[in-house]
Amino acid sequence: MARIYNFGAGPAVLPLPVLEQAREEMLDWHGSGMSVMEMSHRGREFMEIAAQAEADFRELLQIPSGYKVLFLQGGASQQFAMVPLNLLRGKGRADYINTGEWSKKAISQAKRLCTVNVAATSEAQKFTTVPERASWRLDPGAAYVHYTPNETIGGVEFHEIPETGDVPLVADASSTILSRPLDVARFGLIYAGAQKNIGPSGLTVVIVREDLLGGVANGTPVMLDYKVHADNQSMYNTPPCYAWYVAGLTFQWLKRQDGLKGMALRNKRKAAKLYAAIDGSGGFYRNPVDPQYRSWMNVPFTLIESTLDETFLKSAKAAGLLQLKGHRSVGGMRASIYNAMPEEGVDALISFMQDFQKRKG
Ligand SMILES: *Cc1c(COP(=O)(O)O)cnc(C)c1O
């Protein structure tokens, strides 16, 4: 068996020990005689798996009491709608910060449901930076402020949590959650599709402050009401059981890596090496992002000539380095280096890039 280094943005690499454990437990989970895929979500076994995953997730992020954790479906994209439907609470206005492609999608969905104030945007800088907090024009009557801590496509990341006073802060943390410790108490709501840094696709994790539950807009479908899911421990209907279970294995793996402090050290070091290699290439490779806001998770880069892209991807593949093609909207390359990407994978990419430059530069 040959495992490659997978730099895909999502679905993305999972920790090898997690996959091995899932394989080990595939046919017979802990003597139950069943696969987790075959269990009733209301049975004792799955209830135990679900509760353990939530407890581990809470421990990793040190989630304070007063917050619910929900295990939902529909992806981060469904949260683009659930957030306004649940959090507007009669206000009809919300602030959004626009730092790239995922912010734009959240904004376009919110515009169908309320008046959106784009309080700050880096569109004029082609989304290569984050607008200074002091320049944001927040609406004091907004129901919440929404932002995207890490733009998965542009590779732009906030390294600090913006202050929004009493207005609840909402974050689409899909591609950065669990990459480092996070002060959850600063947020009204955090959501993340699982397929970047948590587990398989099909699961979306939501952390929501309890006082924000229960004010859903009239006519909202039951399945889009956070309170319904919160009141039913995310089992109002059949949850994504297997994805929830694999997420739980990932949480246990993270705990064995010295938790999020350990991950943060490793992630910072992995990203720093890769950016240093790009910046040190004399312009052969380039990353356009303001160094202050470069992502630890998604590193886009271009080659000196885009005509080299195809050869680069082909040779990278031959060297066991896959899914490096950049997003169709920006071109070039993108190396996603989530928690589960081992440091050796980043080292292998860097030596490949240096070798490729020697041959083609
Ligand atoms: C991947 C991604 C999404 C979309 O997630 P889906 O689960 O496919 O809906 C939204 N926001 C961010 C920041 C992402 O990285």
PDB file of C-alpha atoms and ligand atoms in Angstrom, residues 9-10 74-80 102-103 105 148-153 172-176 191-196 201-204 298 338, ligand 1:
ATOM      1  CA  ALA A   9      -8.470  21.537   0.236  1.00  0.00           C
ATOM      2  CA  GLY A  10     -11.393  19.313   1.141  1.00  0.00           C
ATOM      3  CA  GLY A  74     -25.891  20.346   4.940  1.00  0.00           C
ATOM      4  CA  GLY A  75     -22.310  21.608   4.984  1.00  0.00           C
ATOM      5  CA  ALA A  76     -21.049  25.059   5.816  1.00  0.00           C
ATOM      6  CA  SER A  77     -23.147  26.250   2.880  1.00  0.00           C
ATOM      7  CA  GLN A  78     -26.336  25.443   4.761  1.00  0.00           C
ATOM      8  CA  GLN A  79     -25.042  27.522   7.665  1.00  0.00           C
ATOM      9  CA  PHE A  80     -24.986  30.516   5.324  1.00  0.00           C
ATOM     10  CA  TRP A 102     -16.454  32.072   1.002  1.00  0.00           C
ATOM     11  CA  SER A 103     -17.384  35.424   2.509  1.00  0.00           C
ATOM     12  CA  LYS A 105     -21.119  33.132  -0.757  1.00  0.00           C
ATOM     13  CA  THR A 148     -14.499  34.048   7.631  1.00  0.00           C
ATOM     14  CA  PRO A 149     -11.427  33.510   9.843  1.00  0.00           C
ATOM     15  CA  ASN A 150      -9.680  31.557   7.099  1.00  0.00           C
ATOM     16  CA  GLU A 151     -10.436  31.959   3.398  1.00  0.00           C
ATOM     17  CA  THR A 152      -9.704  28.492   2.059  1.00  0.00           C
ATOM     18  CA  ILE A 153      -9.347  29.611  -1.566  1.00  0.00           C
ATOM     19  CA  ASP A 172     -17.242  30.323   9.334  1.00  0.00           C
ATOM     20  CA  ALA A 173     -14.294  28.384  10.738  1.00  0.00           C
ATOM     21  CA  SER A 174     -14.530  25.499   8.241  1.00  0.00           C
ATOM     22  CA  SER A 175     -10.864  25.487   7.260  1.00  0.00           C
ATOM     23  CA  THR A 176      -9.216  26.614  10.500  1.00  0.00           C
ATOM     24  CA  TYR A 191     -19.606  26.706  12.358  1.00  0.00           C
ATOM     25  CA  ALA A 192     -17.430  24.396  10.321  1.00  0.00           C
ATOM     26  CA  GLY A 193     -17.925  21.819   7.606  1.00  0.00           C
ATOM     27  CA  ALA A 194     -16.040  18.738   8.773  1.00  0.00           C
ATOM     28  CA  GLN A 195     -14.174  17.816   5.620  1.00  0.00           C
ATOM     29  CA  LYS A 196     -11.201  20.128   6.117  1.00  0.00           C
ATOM     30  CA  SER A 201     -17.738  15.298   4.601  1.00  0.00           C
ATOM     31  CA  GLY A 202     -21.432  15.106   5.468  1.00  0.00           C
ATOM     32  CA  LEU A 203     -20.987  16.511   8.972  1.00  0.00           C
ATOM     33  CA  THR A 204     -21.103  20.156  10.017  1.00  0.00           C
ATOM     34  CA  ASN A 298      -4.068  26.857   2.786  1.00  0.00           C
ATOM     35  CA  TYR A 338      -4.302  20.896   7.621  1.00  0.00           C
TER      36      TYR A 338
HETATM   37  C1  LIG B   1     -15.283  24.423   2.193  1.00  0.00           C
HETATM   38  C2  LIG B   1     -15.803  25.670   2.769  1.00  0.00           C
HETATM   39  C3  LIG B   1     -17.174  25.989   2.720  1.00  0.00           C
HETATM   40  C4  LIG B   1     -18.187  25.118   2.030  1.00  0.00           C
HETATM   41  O1  LIG B   1     -18.389  23.964   2.731  1.00  0.00           O
HETATM   42  P1  LIG B   1     -19.505  22.889   2.308  1.00  0.00           P
HETATM   43  O2  LIG B   1     -19.416  21.931   3.440  1.00  0.00           O
HETATM   44  O3  LIG B   1     -19.079  22.331   0.990  1.00  0.00           O
HETATM   45  O4  LIG B   1     -20.800  23.583   2.225  1.00  0.00           O
HETATM   46  C5  LIG B   1     -17.592  27.164   3.309  1.00  0.00           C
HETATM   47  N1  LIG B   1     -16.727  27.979   3.930  1.00  0.00           N
HETATM   48  C6  LIG B   1     -15.403  27.707   3.994  1.00  0.00           C
HETATM   49  C7  LIG B   1     -14.477  28.658   4.687  1.00  0.00           C
HETATM   50  C8  LIG B   1     -14.908  26.546   3.420  1.00  0.00           C
HETATM   51  O5  LIG B   1     -13.598  26.264   3.485  1.00  0.00           O
END
